[in-house]
mmCIF file of C-alpha atoms in Angstrom:
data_model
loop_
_atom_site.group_PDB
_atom_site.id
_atom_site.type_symbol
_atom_site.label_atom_id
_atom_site.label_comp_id
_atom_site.label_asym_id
_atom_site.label_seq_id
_atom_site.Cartn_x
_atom_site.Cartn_y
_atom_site.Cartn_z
ATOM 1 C CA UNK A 42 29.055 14.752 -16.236
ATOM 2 C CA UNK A 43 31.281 11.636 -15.894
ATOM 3 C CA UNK A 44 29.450 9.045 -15.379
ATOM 4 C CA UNK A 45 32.107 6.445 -13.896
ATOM 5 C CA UNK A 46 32.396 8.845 -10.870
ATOM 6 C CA UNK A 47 28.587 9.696 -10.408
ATOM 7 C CA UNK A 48 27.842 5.650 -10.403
ATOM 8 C CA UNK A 49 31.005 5.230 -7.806
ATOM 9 C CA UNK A 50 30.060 8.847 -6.193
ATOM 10 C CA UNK A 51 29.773 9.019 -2.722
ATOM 11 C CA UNK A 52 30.803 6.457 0.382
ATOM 12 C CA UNK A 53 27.277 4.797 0.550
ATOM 13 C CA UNK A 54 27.034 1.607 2.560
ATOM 14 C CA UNK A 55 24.982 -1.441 2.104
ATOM 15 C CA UNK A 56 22.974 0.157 -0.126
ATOM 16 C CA UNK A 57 20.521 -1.100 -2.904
ATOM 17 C CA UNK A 58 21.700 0.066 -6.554
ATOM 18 C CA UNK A 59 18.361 -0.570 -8.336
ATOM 19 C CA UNK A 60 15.511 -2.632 -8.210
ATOM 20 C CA UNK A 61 13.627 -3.396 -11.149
ATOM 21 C CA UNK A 62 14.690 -0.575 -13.386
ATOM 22 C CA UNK A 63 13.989 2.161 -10.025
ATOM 23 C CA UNK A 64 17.847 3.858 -9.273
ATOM 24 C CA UNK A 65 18.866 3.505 -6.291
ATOM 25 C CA UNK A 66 19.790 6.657 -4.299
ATOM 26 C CA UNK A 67 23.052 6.677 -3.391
ATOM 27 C CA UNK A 68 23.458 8.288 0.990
ATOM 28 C CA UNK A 69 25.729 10.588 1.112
ATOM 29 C CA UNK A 70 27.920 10.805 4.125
ATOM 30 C CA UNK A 71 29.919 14.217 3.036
ATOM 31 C CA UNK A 72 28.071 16.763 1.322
ATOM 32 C CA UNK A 73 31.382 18.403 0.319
ATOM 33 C CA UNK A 74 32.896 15.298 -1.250
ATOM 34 C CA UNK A 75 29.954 14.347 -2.810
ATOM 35 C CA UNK A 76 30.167 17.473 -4.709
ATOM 36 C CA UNK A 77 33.233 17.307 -5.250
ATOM 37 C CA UNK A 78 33.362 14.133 -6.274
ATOM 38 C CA UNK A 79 30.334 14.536 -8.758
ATOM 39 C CA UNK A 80 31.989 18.091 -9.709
ATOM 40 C CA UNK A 81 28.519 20.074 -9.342
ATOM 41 C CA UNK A 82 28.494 23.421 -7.388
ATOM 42 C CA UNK A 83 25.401 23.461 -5.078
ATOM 43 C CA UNK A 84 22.998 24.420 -7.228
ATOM 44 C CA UNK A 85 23.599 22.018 -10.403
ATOM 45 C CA UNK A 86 23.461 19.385 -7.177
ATOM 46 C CA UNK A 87 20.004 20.438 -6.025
ATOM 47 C CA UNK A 88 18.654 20.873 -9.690
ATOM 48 C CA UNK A 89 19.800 17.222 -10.150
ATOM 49 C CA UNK A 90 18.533 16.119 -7.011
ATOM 50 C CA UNK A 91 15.139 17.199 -7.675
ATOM 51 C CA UNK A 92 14.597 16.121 -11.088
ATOM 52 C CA UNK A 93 15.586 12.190 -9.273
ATOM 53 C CA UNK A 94 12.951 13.454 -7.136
ATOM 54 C CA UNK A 95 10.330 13.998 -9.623
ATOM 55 C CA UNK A 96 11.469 10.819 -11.415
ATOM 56 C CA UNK A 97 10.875 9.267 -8.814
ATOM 57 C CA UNK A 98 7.466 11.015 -7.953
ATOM 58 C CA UNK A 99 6.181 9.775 -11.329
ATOM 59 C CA UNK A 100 7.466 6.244 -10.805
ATOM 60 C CA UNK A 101 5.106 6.162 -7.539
ATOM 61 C CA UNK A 102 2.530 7.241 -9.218
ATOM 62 C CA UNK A 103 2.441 4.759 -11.857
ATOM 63 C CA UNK A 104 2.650 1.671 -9.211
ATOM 64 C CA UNK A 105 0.073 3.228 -7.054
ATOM 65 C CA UNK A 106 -2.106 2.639 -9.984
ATOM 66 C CA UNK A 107 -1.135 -0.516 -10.332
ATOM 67 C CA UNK A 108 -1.265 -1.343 -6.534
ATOM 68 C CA UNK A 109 -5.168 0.335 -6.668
ATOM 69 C CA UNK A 110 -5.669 -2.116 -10.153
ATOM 70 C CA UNK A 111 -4.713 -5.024 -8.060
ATOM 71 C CA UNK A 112 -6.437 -4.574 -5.227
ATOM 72 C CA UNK A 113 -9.669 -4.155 -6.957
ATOM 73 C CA UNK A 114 -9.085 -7.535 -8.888
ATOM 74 C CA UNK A 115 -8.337 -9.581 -5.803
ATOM 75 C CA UNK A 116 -12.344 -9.351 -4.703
ATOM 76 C CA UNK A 117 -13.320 -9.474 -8.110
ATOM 77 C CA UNK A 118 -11.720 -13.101 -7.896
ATOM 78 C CA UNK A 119 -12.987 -13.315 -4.500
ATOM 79 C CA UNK A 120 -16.997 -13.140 -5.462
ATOM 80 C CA UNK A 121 -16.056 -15.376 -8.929
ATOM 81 C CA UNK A 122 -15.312 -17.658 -6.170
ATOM 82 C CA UNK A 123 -17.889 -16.997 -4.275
ATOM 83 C CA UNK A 124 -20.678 -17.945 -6.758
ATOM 84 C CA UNK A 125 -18.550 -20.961 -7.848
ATOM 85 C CA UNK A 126 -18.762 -22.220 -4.202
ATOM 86 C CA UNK A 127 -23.147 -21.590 -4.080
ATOM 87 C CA UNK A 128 -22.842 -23.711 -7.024
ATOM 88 C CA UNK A 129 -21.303 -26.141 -5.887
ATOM 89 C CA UNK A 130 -23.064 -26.389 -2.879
ATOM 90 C CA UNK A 131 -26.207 -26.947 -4.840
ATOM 91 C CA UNK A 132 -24.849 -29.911 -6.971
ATOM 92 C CA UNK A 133 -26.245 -33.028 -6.263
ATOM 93 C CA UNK A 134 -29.587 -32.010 -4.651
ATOM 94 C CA UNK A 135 -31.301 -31.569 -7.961
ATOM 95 C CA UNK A 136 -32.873 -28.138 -6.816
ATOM 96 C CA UNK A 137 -32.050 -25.434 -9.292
ATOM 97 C CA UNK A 138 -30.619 -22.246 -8.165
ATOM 98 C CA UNK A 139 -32.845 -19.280 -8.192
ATOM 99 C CA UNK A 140 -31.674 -16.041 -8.814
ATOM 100 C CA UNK A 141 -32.411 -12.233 -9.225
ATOM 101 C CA UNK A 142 -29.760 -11.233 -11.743
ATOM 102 C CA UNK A 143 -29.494 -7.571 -13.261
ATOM 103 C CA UNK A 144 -30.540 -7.165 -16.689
ATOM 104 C CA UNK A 145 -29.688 -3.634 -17.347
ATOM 105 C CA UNK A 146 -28.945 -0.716 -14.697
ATOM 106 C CA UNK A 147 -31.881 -0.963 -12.305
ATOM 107 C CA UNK A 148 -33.818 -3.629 -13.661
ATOM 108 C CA UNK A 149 -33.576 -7.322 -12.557
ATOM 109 C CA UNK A 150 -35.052 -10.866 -13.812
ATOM 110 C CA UNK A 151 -35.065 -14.564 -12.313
ATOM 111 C CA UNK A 152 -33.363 -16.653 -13.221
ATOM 112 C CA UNK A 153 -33.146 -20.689 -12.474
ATOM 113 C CA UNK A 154 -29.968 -22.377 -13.167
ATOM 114 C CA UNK A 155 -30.407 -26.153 -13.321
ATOM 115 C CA UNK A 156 -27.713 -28.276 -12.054
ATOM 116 C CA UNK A 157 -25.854 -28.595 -15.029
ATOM 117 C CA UNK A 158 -22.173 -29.367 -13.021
ATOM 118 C CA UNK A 159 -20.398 -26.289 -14.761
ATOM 119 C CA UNK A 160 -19.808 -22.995 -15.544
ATOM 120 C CA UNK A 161 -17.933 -20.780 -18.111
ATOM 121 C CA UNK A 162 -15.493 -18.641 -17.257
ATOM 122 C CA UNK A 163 -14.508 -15.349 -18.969
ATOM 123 C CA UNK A 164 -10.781 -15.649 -20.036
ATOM 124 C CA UNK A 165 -10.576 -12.492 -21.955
ATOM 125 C CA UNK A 166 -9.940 -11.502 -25.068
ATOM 126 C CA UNK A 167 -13.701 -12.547 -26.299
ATOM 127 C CA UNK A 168 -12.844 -15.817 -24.809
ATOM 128 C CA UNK A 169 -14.986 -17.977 -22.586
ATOM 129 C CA UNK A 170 -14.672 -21.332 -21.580
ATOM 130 C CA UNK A 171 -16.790 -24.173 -19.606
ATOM 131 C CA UNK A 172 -15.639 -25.588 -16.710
ATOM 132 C CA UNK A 173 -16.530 -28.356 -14.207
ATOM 133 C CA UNK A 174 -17.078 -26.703 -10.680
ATOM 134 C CA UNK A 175 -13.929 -28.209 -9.750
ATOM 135 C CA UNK A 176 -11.602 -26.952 -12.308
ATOM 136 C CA UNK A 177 -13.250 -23.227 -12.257
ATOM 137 C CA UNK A 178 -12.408 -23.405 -8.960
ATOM 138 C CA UNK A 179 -8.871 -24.289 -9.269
ATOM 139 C CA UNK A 180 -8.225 -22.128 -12.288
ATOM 140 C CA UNK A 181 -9.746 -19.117 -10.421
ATOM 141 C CA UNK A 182 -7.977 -20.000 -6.918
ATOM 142 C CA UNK A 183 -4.592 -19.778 -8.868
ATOM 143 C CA UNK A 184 -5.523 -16.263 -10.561
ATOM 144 C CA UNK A 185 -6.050 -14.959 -6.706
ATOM 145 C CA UNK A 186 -2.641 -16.579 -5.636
ATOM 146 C CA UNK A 187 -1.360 -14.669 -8.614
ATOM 147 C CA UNK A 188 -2.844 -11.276 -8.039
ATOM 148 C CA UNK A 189 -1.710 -11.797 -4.329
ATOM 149 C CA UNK A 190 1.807 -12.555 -4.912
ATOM 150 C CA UNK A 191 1.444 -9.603 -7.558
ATOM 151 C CA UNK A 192 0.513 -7.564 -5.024
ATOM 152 C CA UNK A 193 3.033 -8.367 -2.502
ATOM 153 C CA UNK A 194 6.237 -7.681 -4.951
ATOM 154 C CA UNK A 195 4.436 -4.358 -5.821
ATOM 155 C CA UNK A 196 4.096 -3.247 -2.320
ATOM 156 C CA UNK A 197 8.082 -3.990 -1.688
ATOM 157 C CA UNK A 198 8.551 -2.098 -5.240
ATOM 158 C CA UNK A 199 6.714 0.475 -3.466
ATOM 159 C CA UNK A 200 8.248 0.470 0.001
ATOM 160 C CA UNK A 201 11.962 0.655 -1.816
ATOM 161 C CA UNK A 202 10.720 3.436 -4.006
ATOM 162 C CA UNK A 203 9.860 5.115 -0.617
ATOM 163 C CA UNK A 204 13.319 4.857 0.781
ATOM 164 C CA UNK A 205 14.694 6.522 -2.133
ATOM 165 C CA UNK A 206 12.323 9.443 -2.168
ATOM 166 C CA UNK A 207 13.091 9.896 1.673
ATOM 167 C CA UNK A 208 16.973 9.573 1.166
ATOM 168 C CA UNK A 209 16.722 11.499 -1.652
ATOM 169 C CA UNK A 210 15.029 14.296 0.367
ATOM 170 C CA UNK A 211 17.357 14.169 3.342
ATOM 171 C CA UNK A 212 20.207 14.463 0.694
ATOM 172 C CA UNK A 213 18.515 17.773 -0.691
ATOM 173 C CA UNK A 214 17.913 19.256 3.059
ATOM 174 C CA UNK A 215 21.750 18.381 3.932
ATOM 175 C CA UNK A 216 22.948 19.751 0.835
ATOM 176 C CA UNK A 217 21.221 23.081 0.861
ATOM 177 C CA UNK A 218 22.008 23.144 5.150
ATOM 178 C CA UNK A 219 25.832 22.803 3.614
ATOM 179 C CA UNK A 220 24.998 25.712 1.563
ATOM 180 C CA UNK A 221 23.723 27.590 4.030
ATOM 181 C CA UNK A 222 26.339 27.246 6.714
ATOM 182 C CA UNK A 223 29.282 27.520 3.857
ATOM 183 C CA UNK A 224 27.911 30.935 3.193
ATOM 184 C CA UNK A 225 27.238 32.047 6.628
ATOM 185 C CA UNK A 226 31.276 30.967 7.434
ATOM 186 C CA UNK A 227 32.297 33.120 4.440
ATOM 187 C CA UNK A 228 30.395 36.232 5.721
ATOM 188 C CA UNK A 229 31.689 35.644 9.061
ATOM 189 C CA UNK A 230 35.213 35.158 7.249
ATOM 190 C CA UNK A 231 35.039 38.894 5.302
ATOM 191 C CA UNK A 232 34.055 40.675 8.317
ATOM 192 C CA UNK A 233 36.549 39.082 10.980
ATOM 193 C CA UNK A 234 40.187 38.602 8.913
ATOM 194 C CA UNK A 235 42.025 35.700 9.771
ATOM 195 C CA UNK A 236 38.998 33.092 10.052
ATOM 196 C CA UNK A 237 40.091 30.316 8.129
ATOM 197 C CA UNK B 223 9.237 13.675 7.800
ATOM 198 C CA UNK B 224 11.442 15.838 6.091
ATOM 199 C CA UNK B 225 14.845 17.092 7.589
ATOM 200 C CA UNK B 226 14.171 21.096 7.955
ATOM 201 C CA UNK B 227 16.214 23.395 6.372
ATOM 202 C CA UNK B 228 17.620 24.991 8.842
ATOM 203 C CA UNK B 229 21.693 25.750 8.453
ATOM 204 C CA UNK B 230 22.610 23.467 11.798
ATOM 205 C CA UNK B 231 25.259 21.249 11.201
ATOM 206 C CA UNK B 232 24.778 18.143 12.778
ATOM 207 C CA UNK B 233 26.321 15.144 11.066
ATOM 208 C CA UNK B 234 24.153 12.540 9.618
ATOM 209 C CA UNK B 235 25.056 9.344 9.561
ATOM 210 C CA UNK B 236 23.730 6.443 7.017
ATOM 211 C CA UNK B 237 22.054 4.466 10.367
ATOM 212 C CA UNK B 238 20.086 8.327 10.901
ATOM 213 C CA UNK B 239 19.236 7.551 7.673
ATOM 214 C CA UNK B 240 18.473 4.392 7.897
ATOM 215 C CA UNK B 241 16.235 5.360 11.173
ATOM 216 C CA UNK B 242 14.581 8.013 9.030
ATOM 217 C CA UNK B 243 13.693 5.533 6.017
ATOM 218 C CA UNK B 244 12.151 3.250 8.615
ATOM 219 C CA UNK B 245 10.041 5.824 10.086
ATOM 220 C CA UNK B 246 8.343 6.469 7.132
ATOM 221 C CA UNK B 247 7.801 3.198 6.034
ATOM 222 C CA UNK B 248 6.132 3.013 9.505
ATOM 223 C CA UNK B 249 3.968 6.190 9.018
ATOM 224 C CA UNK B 250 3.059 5.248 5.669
ATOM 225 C CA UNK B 251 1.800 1.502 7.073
ATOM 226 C CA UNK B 252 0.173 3.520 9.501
ATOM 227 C CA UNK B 253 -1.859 5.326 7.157
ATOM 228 C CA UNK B 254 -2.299 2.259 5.653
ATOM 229 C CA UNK B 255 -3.944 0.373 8.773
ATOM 230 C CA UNK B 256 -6.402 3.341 9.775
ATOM 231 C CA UNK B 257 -7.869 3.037 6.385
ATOM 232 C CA UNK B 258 -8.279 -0.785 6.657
ATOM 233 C CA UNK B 259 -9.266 -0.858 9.973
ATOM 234 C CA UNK B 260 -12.113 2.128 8.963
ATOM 235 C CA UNK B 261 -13.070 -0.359 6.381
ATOM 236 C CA UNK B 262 -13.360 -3.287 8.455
ATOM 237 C CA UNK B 263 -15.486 -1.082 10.901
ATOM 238 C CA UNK B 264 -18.183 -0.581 8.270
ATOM 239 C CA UNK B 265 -18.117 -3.978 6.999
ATOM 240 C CA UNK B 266 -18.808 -5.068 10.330
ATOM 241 C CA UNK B 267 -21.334 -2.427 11.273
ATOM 242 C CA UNK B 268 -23.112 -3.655 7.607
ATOM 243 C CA UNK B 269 -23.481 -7.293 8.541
ATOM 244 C CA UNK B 270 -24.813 -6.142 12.244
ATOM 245 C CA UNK B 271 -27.661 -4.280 10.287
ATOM 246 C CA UNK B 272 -28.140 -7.472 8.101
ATOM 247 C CA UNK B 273 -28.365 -9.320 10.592
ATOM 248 C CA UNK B 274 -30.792 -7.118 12.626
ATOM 249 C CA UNK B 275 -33.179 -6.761 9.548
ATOM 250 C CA UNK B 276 -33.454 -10.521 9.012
ATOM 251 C CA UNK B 277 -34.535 -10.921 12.700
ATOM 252 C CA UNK B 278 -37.647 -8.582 11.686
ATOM 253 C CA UNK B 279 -38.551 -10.255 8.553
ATOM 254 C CA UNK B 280 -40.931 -12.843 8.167
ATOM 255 C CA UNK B 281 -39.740 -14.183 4.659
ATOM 256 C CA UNK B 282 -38.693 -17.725 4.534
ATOM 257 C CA UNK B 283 -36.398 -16.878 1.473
ATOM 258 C CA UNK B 284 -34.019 -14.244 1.475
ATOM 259 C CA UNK B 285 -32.336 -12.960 -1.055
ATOM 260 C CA UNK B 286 -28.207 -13.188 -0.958
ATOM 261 C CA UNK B 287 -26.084 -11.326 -2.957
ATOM 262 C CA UNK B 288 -23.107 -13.326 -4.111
ATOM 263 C CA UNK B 289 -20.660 -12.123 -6.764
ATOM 264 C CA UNK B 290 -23.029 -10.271 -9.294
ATOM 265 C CA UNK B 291 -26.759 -11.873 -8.004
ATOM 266 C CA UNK B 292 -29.399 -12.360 -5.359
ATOM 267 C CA UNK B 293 -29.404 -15.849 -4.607
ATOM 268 C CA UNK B 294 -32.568 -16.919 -2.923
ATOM 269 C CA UNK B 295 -31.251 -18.448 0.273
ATOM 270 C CA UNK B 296 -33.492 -19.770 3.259
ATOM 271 C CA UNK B 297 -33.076 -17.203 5.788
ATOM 272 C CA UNK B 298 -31.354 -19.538 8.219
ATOM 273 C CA UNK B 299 -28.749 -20.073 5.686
ATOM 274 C CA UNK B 300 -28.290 -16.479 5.229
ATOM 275 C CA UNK B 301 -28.063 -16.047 9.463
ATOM 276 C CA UNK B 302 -25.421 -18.745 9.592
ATOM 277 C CA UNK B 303 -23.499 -16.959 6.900
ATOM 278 C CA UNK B 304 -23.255 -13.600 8.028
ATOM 279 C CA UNK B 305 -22.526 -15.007 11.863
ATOM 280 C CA UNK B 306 -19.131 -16.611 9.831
ATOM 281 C CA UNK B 307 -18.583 -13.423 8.223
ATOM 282 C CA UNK B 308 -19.028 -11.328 11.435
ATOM 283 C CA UNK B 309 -16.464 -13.683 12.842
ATOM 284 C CA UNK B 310 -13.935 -13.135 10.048
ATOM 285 C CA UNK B 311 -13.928 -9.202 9.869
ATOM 286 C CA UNK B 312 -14.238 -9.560 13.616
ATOM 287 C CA UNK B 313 -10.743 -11.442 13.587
ATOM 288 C CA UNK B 314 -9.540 -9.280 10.982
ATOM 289 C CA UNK B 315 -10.091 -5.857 12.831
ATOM 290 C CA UNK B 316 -8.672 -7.484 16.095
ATOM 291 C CA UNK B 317 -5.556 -8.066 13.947
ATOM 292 C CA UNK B 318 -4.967 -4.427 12.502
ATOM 293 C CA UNK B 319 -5.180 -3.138 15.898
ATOM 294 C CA UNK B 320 -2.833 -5.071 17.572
ATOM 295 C CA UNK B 321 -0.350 -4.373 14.511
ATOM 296 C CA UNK B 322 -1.668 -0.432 14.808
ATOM 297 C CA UNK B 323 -0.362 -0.831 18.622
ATOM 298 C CA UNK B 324 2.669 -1.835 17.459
ATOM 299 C CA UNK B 325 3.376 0.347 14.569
ATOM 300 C CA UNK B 326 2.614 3.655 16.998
ATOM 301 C CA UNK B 327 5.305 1.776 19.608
ATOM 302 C CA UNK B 328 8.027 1.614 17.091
ATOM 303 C CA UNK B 329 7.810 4.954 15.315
ATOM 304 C CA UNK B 330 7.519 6.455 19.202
ATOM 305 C CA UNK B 331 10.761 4.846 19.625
ATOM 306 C CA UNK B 332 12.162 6.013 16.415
ATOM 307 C CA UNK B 333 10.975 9.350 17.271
ATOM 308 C CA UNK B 334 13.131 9.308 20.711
ATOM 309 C CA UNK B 335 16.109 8.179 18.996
ATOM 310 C CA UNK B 336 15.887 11.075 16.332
ATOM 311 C CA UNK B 337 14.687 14.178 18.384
ATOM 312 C CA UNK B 338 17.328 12.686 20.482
ATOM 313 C CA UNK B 339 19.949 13.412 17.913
ATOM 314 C CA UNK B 340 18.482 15.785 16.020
ATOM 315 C CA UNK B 341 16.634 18.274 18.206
ATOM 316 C CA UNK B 342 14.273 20.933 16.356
ATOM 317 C CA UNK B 343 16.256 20.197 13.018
ATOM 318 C CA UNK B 344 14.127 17.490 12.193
ATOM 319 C CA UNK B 345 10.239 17.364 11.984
ATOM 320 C CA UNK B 346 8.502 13.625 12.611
ATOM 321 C CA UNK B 347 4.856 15.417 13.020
ATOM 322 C CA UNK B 348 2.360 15.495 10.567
ATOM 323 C CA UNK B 349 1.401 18.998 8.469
#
């Protein structure tokens, strides 16, 4: 295949070529051309057509993970905050906090947490760290601006992904409609002579 | 949402295409929305029962589950808490619906223009 006509193929308009390593998929306004132009016959068209598709299938699948990933972390941050927040609202009365905490599946313990003014934070990587209330709160305020913003470029990854699955699909339909209505002209062209 | 295979040659022009792309998008968000707003039903429905239970107790201390633990929590505390958070999925729900309202308006809209064009060639319903 030649690959300076199939990146030039077709008259597409104001149309997206990739974004972030997804292909764009190019509208085509003339089935015939675009065949022509790419040099497939109908079938080597719809063949290619539907491997893009289940590229691009796969591709979904992987962000929709990712989107699912995300939006499990963003409450995770949420409660972290939460409990930061009881904390804090503690400090300075000189009660200690009293708490049922899970020791193992099913089986809880109290707990009293004196007002100590901080907490440690699990960074990862067998890493934790101690904080004041303040700068726990900070730090985990910016991870949930993070996973947010995260989130939102993943949703438009996922919304442009879309657009190419659905233009990808009309592209198949119109291509095997050309198909179809080529053929039926060609029947109609052996049994009356002189249809051109 | 798929253009049916059906031999009719009707010309389609990158703004049907355009129309088409958008009417996904639309029905996807849709989707989207009807699973939030299911969510934020439930959530609300949970705090109702919360809140009904502590009116029956007689415990001074109730315990309050933040993050990962019970925290024991006067129960006034606790009532004032869930009234905020009945007032924030309240907000919430009141918000999906309105953009529900006017997701359904837009893809009805979309659905005029496209039958309009398209006829029985093209199929906007579901299964």
């Amino acid at each position: 295949m030649d690959y300076s006509l199939s990146s030039s193929s077709s008259s597409s308009s104001g149309l997206v070529s990739e974004r972030r390593g997804i292909p764009g998929a190019s509208f085509v306004e003339d089935v015939q051309m675009y065949l022509h132009q790419l040099g497939l016959d109908v079938n080597s068209a719809l063949a290619f057509l539907q491997e893009r598709l289940q590229q691009y299938k796969l591709v979904e699948m992987k962000l929709l993970a990712q989107q699912r990933d995300l939006q499990a972390k963003i409450p995770d941050i949420e409660k972290c905050l939460d409990i930061v927040a009881t904390l804090q609202a503690k400090k300075g009365t000189g009660e200690a906090l009293v708490t049922d905490f899970e020791v193992s599946e099913g089986i809880y313990s109290r707990a009293r947490i004196d007002d100590t003014g901080s907490v440690c934070l699990w960074l990862g990587a067998n890493v934790m760290l101690e904080y004041t209330y303040e700068e726990a709160n900070a730090l985990l305020e910016k991870n949930l601006e993070n996973a947010k913003a995260s989130l939102e470029v993943l949703v438009d990854d996922l919304q442009f992904l879309r657009d190419q699955v659905t233009i990808t699909q009309v592209t198949i339909a119109r291509v095997y409609n050309w198909d179809v209505h080529q053929r039926r002209s060609k029947q109609v062209g052996t049994t009356v002579v002189g249809d051109s | 949402m798929q253009k049916q295979g059906g031999g009719s040659e009707i010309e389609v022009t990158w703004e049907d295409q355009q129309n088409i792309n958008k009417f996904g998008r639309l029905n996807n968000r849709f989707h989207e929305i009807e699973d939030e707003i299911r969510l934020a039903k439930e959530a609300n429905e949970n705090l109702e029962d919360a809140s009904n239970e502590l009116i029956l107790t007689d415990e001074e201390m109730v315990r309050l589950q933040v993050g990962e633990v019970f925290v024991h929590t006067p129960r006034e505390d606790v009532e004032n808490k869930i009234e905020q958070m009945k007032e924030v999925t309240m907000k919430n729900l009141e918000k999906l619906e309105e953009e529900k309202d006017s997701v359904v308006a837009q893809m009805a809209e979309l659905k005029k223009i496209l039958y309009g064009k398209f006829n029985d060639s093209i199929n906007l319903e579901e299964d």
